[in-house]
Amino acid sequence: MIAEHPPNRGLQDLQELRVEAEESLAAVNNREELQAWHNAYLGRRGSVTRLLRRLGELPPAQRPAAGRQANTLKVALEAAYEIQREALARRERESAGEVRSRDRLDVTLPGRPVAQGGLHPITQTLREMKAAFARMGFQVYEGPEVELDRYNFTLLNMPPYHPARELHDTFYTTLPGLLLRTHTSPNQVRLMERLRPPIRIVVPGKVYRYENADPSHDWMFYQMEGLVVGKGITMCDLMGTIRELARQIFGPDRRIRFRCDYFPYVEPGLDTAVSCMLCQGTGCRLCGGTGWLEAIPGGMVHPQVLRSCGIDPEEHTGFAFGAGPDRIAALKHGIDDIRRFYANDLRFLEQF
Ligand SMILES: [Zn+2]
């Protein structure tokens, strides 16, 4: 009996109507459908409007409660309609400006770190060495890496068929007399032809030798040769210069050892070693157990070399030396394999 009672029936209709209206509103996809939905429920002939009109048919005692329910439904559906209308409008705006919204700048995102480069360890060492020489009053000159045989050998007291040429495993080009320089000395000759004593120069650059790469040799490496020519230049000046360079690059604690050696374009030749920075001279793997690391060979310029450059050896004397930036960088940082410098392994390079 109760289920058949008109007011209950009316309230039940209200609940069903609400569920139905909300479901169909959620399915609306565009403005036209939204308008049709509004007409069907909230329009002048819509279901909700008609229901409200029928409230008058209820017994007077039940009208207030039913009226409140119906009004609540109407307000709720009006609100839901507004929300859906806003959502549709926003979707339309976004699809019109789709590209723009994808590129939109989100200022709340954390910044991307800027990848910062650094100087290569060899470049760092080169710069330190140039600065050290500049403080001693040297000028820095650079020359060609593809060189004439004449400058690379002949003018350096190594005429054709001279056995010393065998010490240099040379890369020759297909053009006769043209090769990749095996040392930076040819640039010293070029400068001696141009400059007149007093000369105080260093010539840094890459040199090439056709040899098997091993931990202390590579087929391309840097040299930085120095040359001083003037009146009364002696072996003492050479030793003082090398000592000062070693002090500035390796620090004041390194000991220096000088020994005689042979190089074709100097007489006498000087072999220089610094005390091993890894074992402090007691002997280790880096220094091969000797406690010494050969670093900066040099010597007094051979009179024949001076003469071939048009300098009278009776009037002027000079000294020359070679400092290998790769080797010096390796000694400075305790690197046991110079090939690491050019292997382009960032894990290695980022340490400097
Ligand atoms: Zn050592």
Coordinates of C-alpha atoms and ligand atoms in Angstrom, one line a residue:
M1 CA 0.0 0.0 0.0
I2 CA 2.7 2.4 1.0
A3 CA 4.6 1.9 -2.2
E4 CA 1.5 2.9 -4.2
H5 CA 1.1 6.1 -2.2
P6 CA 1.4 9.1 -4.6
P7 CA 4.0 11.3 -2.6
N8 CA 6.4 8.4 -2.3
R9 CA 6.0 7.7 -5.9
G10 CA 6.8 11.3 -6.6
L11 CA 10.1 11.3 -4.6
Q12 CA 11.1 8.0 -6.2
D13 CA 10.6 9.6 -9.6
L14 CA 12.8 12.5 -8.5
Q15 CA 15.7 10.2 -7.6
E16 CA 15.5 8.3 -10.9
L17 CA 15.3 11.5 -12.8
R18 CA 18.4 12.9 -11.1
V19 CA 20.5 9.7 -11.9
E20 CA 19.2 9.7 -15.5
A21 CA 19.9 13.4 -16.0
E22 CA 23.4 13.3 -14.5
E23 CA 24.4 10.3 -16.6
S24 CA 23.2 11.9 -19.9
L25 CA 24.9 15.1 -19.0
A26 CA 28.2 13.3 -18.5
A27 CA 27.8 11.8 -22.0
V28 CA 27.5 15.2 -23.6
N29 CA 30.3 15.9 -26.1
N30 CA 29.6 19.3 -27.7
R31 CA 27.5 22.5 -27.4
E32 CA 24.6 21.1 -29.5
E33 CA 24.2 18.1 -27.3
L34 CA 24.5 20.2 -24.2
Q35 CA 21.7 22.5 -25.5
A36 CA 19.5 19.5 -26.3
W37 CA 20.2 18.1 -22.8
H38 CA 19.2 21.5 -21.2
N39 CA 16.0 21.5 -23.3
A40 CA 15.1 17.9 -22.2
Y41 CA 15.5 18.5 -18.5
L42 CA 15.5 22.2 -17.5
G43 CA 13.8 23.8 -20.6
R44 CA 10.2 25.0 -20.4
R45 CA 8.9 21.6 -21.4
G46 CA 11.8 19.7 -19.8
S47 CA 11.2 16.8 -17.3
V48 CA 12.2 18.7 -14.2
T49 CA 10.1 21.7 -15.1
R50 CA 7.1 19.5 -15.7
L51 CA 7.7 17.6 -12.5
L52 CA 7.7 20.9 -10.6
R53 CA 4.4 21.8 -12.2
R54 CA 2.9 18.5 -11.1
L55 CA 3.7 19.2 -7.4
G56 CA 0.3 20.8 -7.2
E57 CA -1.4 17.5 -7.7
L58 CA 0.0 16.2 -4.4
P59 CA -1.9 16.3 -1.1
P60 CA -1.2 19.6 0.6
A61 CA 0.7 18.0 3.5
Q62 CA 3.2 16.4 1.2
R63 CA 3.8 19.4 -1.0
P64 CA 6.5 21.3 1.1
A65 CA 8.8 18.2 1.3
A66 CA 8.3 17.3 -2.3
G67 CA 8.8 20.9 -3.3
R68 CA 12.1 21.2 -1.5
Q69 CA 13.4 17.9 -3.1
A70 CA 12.4 19.1 -6.5
N71 CA 14.0 22.5 -6.1
T72 CA 17.2 20.9 -4.8
L73 CA 17.3 18.7 -7.9
K74 CA 16.7 21.7 -10.2
V75 CA 19.5 23.7 -8.5
A76 CA 21.9 20.7 -8.6
L77 CA 21.2 20.1 -12.3
E78 CA 21.6 23.8 -13.2
A79 CA 25.0 23.7 -11.4
A80 CA 26.1 20.5 -13.2
Y81 CA 25.0 22.1 -16.5
E82 CA 27.2 25.2 -15.8
I83 CA 30.2 23.0 -14.9
Q84 CA 29.8 20.9 -18.1
R85 CA 29.4 24.1 -20.2
E86 CA 32.7 25.5 -18.8
A87 CA 34.5 22.2 -19.4
L88 CA 33.3 22.1 -23.0
A89 CA 34.4 25.7 -23.6
R90 CA 37.8 25.0 -22.1
R91 CA 38.2 21.9 -24.2
E92 CA 37.4 23.9 -27.4
R93 CA 39.9 26.6 -26.5
E94 CA 42.6 24.1 -25.8
S95 CA 42.1 22.2 -29.1
A96 CA 42.2 25.5 -31.0
G97 CA 45.5 26.4 -29.4
E98 CA 46.9 22.9 -29.1
V99 CA 50.4 23.6 -30.2
R100 CA 50.7 26.6 -28.0
S101 CA 49.6 24.7 -24.9
R102 CA 52.2 22.0 -25.6
D103 CA 55.0 24.6 -25.7
R104 CA 53.7 26.4 -22.7
L105 CA 56.5 27.4 -20.3
D106 CA 56.1 25.7 -17.0
V107 CA 58.0 28.0 -14.6
T108 CA 57.6 25.6 -11.7
L109 CA 59.8 22.9 -13.4
P110 CA 63.3 22.6 -11.9
G111 CA 66.0 24.1 -14.2
R112 CA 68.2 21.9 -16.5
P113 CA 71.8 22.1 -15.4
V114 CA 74.1 23.7 -18.0
A115 CA 76.8 21.2 -19.1
Q116 CA 80.1 23.0 -18.3
G117 CA 83.2 22.2 -20.4
G118 CA 86.7 22.3 -19.0
L119 CA 90.2 22.7 -20.4
H120 CA 91.9 19.4 -21.5
P121 CA 94.7 18.5 -19.0
I122 CA 97.3 18.8 -21.8
T123 CA 96.0 22.3 -22.6
Q124 CA 96.2 23.2 -19.0
T125 CA 99.8 22.0 -18.8
L126 CA 100.7 23.8 -22.0
R127 CA 99.3 27.1 -20.6
E128 CA 101.1 26.6 -17.3
M129 CA 104.4 26.0 -19.2
K130 CA 103.9 29.0 -21.6
A131 CA 103.2 31.2 -18.5
A132 CA 106.3 29.9 -16.8
F133 CA 108.5 30.6 -19.8
A134 CA 106.9 34.0 -20.3
R135 CA 107.9 34.9 -16.7
M136 CA 111.4 34.0 -17.7
G137 CA 111.3 36.3 -20.7
F138 CA 110.7 33.8 -23.5
Q139 CA 108.6 34.5 -26.6
V140 CA 106.2 31.8 -27.9
Y141 CA 106.2 30.8 -31.6
E142 CA 104.3 28.2 -33.4
G143 CA 105.1 26.6 -36.8
P144 CA 103.8 24.2 -39.5
E145 CA 103.1 20.6 -38.6
V146 CA 103.7 19.4 -42.2
E147 CA 107.4 20.2 -42.6
L148 CA 110.1 20.1 -45.2
D149 CA 112.8 17.4 -44.8
R150 CA 115.4 20.2 -44.9
Y151 CA 114.1 21.8 -41.8
N152 CA 113.2 18.6 -39.9
F153 CA 116.5 16.9 -40.5
T154 CA 119.2 18.4 -42.8
L155 CA 119.6 21.8 -41.2
L156 CA 119.6 20.1 -37.8
N157 CA 122.8 18.3 -38.5
M158 CA 121.1 15.2 -39.9
P159 CA 121.9 15.1 -43.6
P160 CA 120.4 12.4 -45.7
Y161 CA 121.5 8.8 -44.7
H162 CA 122.6 10.2 -41.3
P163 CA 121.9 7.3 -38.9
A164 CA 120.2 9.6 -36.4
R165 CA 117.3 9.9 -38.8
E166 CA 116.6 6.3 -37.9
L167 CA 115.8 7.4 -34.3
H168 CA 112.8 9.3 -35.7
D169 CA 110.2 6.9 -37.2
T170 CA 108.9 9.4 -39.7
F171 CA 105.5 9.8 -41.4
Y172 CA 106.3 10.8 -45.0
T173 CA 103.8 12.3 -47.3
T174 CA 103.4 11.3 -51.0
L175 CA 105.2 14.5 -51.9
P176 CA 109.0 14.1 -51.9
G177 CA 110.7 16.1 -49.1
L178 CA 107.5 16.7 -47.2
L179 CA 106.8 15.0 -43.9
L180 CA 104.9 15.3 -40.6
R181 CA 107.4 17.0 -38.3
T182 CA 109.0 14.5 -35.8
H183 CA 109.9 17.3 -33.4
T184 CA 109.4 21.0 -33.1
S185 CA 113.1 21.8 -33.7
P186 CA 112.5 22.7 -37.4
N187 CA 110.5 25.7 -36.2
Q188 CA 113.6 26.8 -34.2
V189 CA 115.6 26.7 -37.4
R190 CA 113.0 28.7 -39.2
L191 CA 113.1 31.3 -36.4
M192 CA 116.9 31.3 -36.4
E193 CA 116.8 32.2 -40.1
R194 CA 114.6 35.1 -39.3
L195 CA 115.6 36.3 -35.9
R196 CA 119.0 37.6 -34.9
P197 CA 120.6 37.0 -31.5
P198 CA 119.7 37.5 -28.7
I199 CA 117.0 34.9 -29.2
R200 CA 114.9 33.5 -26.3
I201 CA 112.0 31.5 -27.6
V202 CA 109.8 28.4 -27.0
V203 CA 108.0 26.6 -29.8
P204 CA 105.1 24.4 -28.7
G205 CA 103.2 22.1 -31.0
K206 CA 102.1 18.6 -32.0
V207 CA 104.7 16.2 -33.5
Y208 CA 104.2 12.8 -35.2
R209 CA 106.2 9.6 -35.1
Y210 CA 105.4 6.3 -36.7
E211 CA 105.8 4.0 -33.7
N212 CA 103.9 1.6 -31.7
A213 CA 101.8 3.2 -29.0
D214 CA 102.5 2.1 -25.5
P215 CA 102.0 3.7 -22.0
S216 CA 104.7 6.2 -22.6
H217 CA 104.7 6.6 -26.4
D218 CA 102.0 7.7 -28.8
W219 CA 102.2 8.5 -32.5
M220 CA 101.1 12.0 -31.9
F221 CA 102.3 14.1 -28.9
Y222 CA 103.2 17.6 -27.9
Q223 CA 106.6 19.1 -27.7
M224 CA 107.6 22.4 -26.4
E225 CA 111.2 23.2 -27.4
G226 CA 113.1 26.1 -26.2
L227 CA 116.1 27.9 -27.7
V228 CA 118.3 30.6 -26.4
V229 CA 121.1 32.1 -28.5
G230 CA 123.3 35.0 -27.4
K231 CA 126.7 36.1 -26.3
G232 CA 128.2 34.1 -23.5
I233 CA 125.3 31.7 -23.1
T234 CA 126.6 28.6 -21.2
M235 CA 125.5 25.3 -19.8
C236 CA 124.7 27.0 -16.5
D237 CA 122.0 29.1 -18.2
L238 CA 120.5 25.9 -19.5
M239 CA 120.5 24.1 -16.2
G240 CA 119.1 27.2 -14.4
T241 CA 116.3 27.5 -16.9
I242 CA 115.3 23.8 -16.6
R243 CA 115.5 24.0 -12.8
E244 CA 113.3 27.0 -12.8
L245 CA 110.8 25.4 -15.1
A246 CA 110.6 22.3 -13.0
R247 CA 110.2 24.3 -9.9
Q248 CA 107.3 26.3 -11.4
I249 CA 105.5 23.2 -12.9
F250 CA 106.2 20.5 -10.3
G251 CA 106.7 22.6 -7.2
P252 CA 109.8 23.4 -5.1
D253 CA 110.1 19.9 -3.5
R254 CA 111.2 18.1 -6.6
R255 CA 114.9 17.3 -7.0
I256 CA 116.6 17.6 -10.4
R257 CA 119.2 15.3 -11.8
F258 CA 121.4 16.2 -14.8
R259 CA 123.3 13.6 -16.9
C260 CA 125.1 13.6 -20.2
D261 CA 123.1 12.3 -23.2
Y262 CA 123.4 12.3 -27.0
F263 CA 121.2 14.3 -29.3
P264 CA 122.4 15.0 -32.9
Y265 CA 121.9 18.8 -32.8
V266 CA 123.4 19.6 -29.4
E267 CA 126.9 19.2 -28.0
P268 CA 127.0 18.3 -25.1
G269 CA 123.6 16.9 -24.6
L270 CA 121.9 16.9 -21.3
D271 CA 119.4 14.4 -19.9
T272 CA 117.3 15.8 -17.1
A273 CA 115.2 13.9 -14.6
V274 CA 113.0 15.0 -11.7
S275 CA 112.5 13.0 -8.5
C276 CA 109.4 10.8 -8.7
M277 CA 106.4 12.5 -7.2
L278 CA 104.7 9.2 -6.5
C279 CA 107.4 7.5 -4.4
Q280 CA 109.4 10.6 -3.5
G281 CA 112.5 9.0 -5.0
T282 CA 112.4 5.6 -3.3
G283 CA 111.3 3.7 -6.4
C284 CA 107.9 2.6 -7.7
R285 CA 106.1 1.4 -10.8
L286 CA 105.8 4.9 -12.3
C287 CA 109.5 5.5 -12.2
G288 CA 110.4 1.9 -12.9
G289 CA 112.1 1.6 -9.5
T290 CA 114.7 4.3 -10.2
G291 CA 113.1 7.1 -8.3
W292 CA 113.7 9.4 -11.2
L293 CA 111.5 10.5 -14.1
E294 CA 113.1 11.8 -17.3
A295 CA 111.5 15.1 -18.1
I296 CA 113.4 17.9 -20.0
P297 CA 116.3 16.9 -22.2
G298 CA 118.5 19.6 -23.7
G299 CA 122.0 20.7 -24.5
M300 CA 124.2 23.3 -26.0
V301 CA 123.3 24.0 -29.7
H302 CA 125.8 22.3 -32.0
P303 CA 128.0 24.8 -33.7
Q304 CA 127.1 23.2 -37.0
V305 CA 123.4 24.0 -36.4
L306 CA 124.2 27.6 -35.6
R307 CA 126.4 27.9 -38.7
S308 CA 123.7 26.5 -41.0
C309 CA 121.4 29.2 -39.7
G310 CA 123.9 31.9 -40.5
I311 CA 125.0 32.5 -36.9
D312 CA 128.7 32.6 -36.2
P313 CA 129.3 30.0 -33.4
E314 CA 132.5 31.9 -32.5
E315 CA 130.5 34.9 -31.6
H316 CA 127.2 33.4 -30.3
T317 CA 126.4 30.3 -28.3
G318 CA 123.1 28.9 -27.3
F319 CA 121.2 26.1 -25.7
A320 CA 118.1 24.2 -26.6
F321 CA 115.8 21.9 -24.6
G322 CA 112.6 19.9 -25.2
A323 CA 109.8 19.7 -22.7
G324 CA 107.0 17.3 -23.5
P325 CA 103.7 18.7 -22.2
D326 CA 102.0 15.3 -22.4
R327 CA 104.8 13.7 -20.4
I328 CA 104.9 16.6 -18.0
A329 CA 101.1 16.5 -17.5
A330 CA 101.4 12.7 -16.9
L331 CA 104.2 13.3 -14.3
K332 CA 102.4 16.1 -12.6
H333 CA 99.2 14.1 -12.2
G334 CA 100.7 10.7 -11.7
I335 CA 99.2 9.2 -14.9
D336 CA 100.8 5.9 -15.9
D337 CA 99.6 5.8 -19.5
I338 CA 99.8 8.9 -21.7
R339 CA 97.3 7.4 -24.2
R340 CA 94.6 8.1 -21.7
F341 CA 94.9 11.8 -22.5
Y342 CA 93.6 11.3 -26.1
A343 CA 91.2 8.4 -25.5
N344 CA 88.3 10.9 -25.1
D345 CA 87.0 9.1 -22.0
L346 CA 85.1 11.8 -20.1
R347 CA 85.4 9.9 -16.8
F348 CA 89.1 10.4 -17.1
L349 CA 89.1 14.0 -18.5
E350 CA 86.5 15.3 -16.0
Q351 CA 89.0 14.8 -13.1
F352 CA 91.1 17.7 -14.2
Ligands
ZN1 ZN 108.5 6.5 -8.2

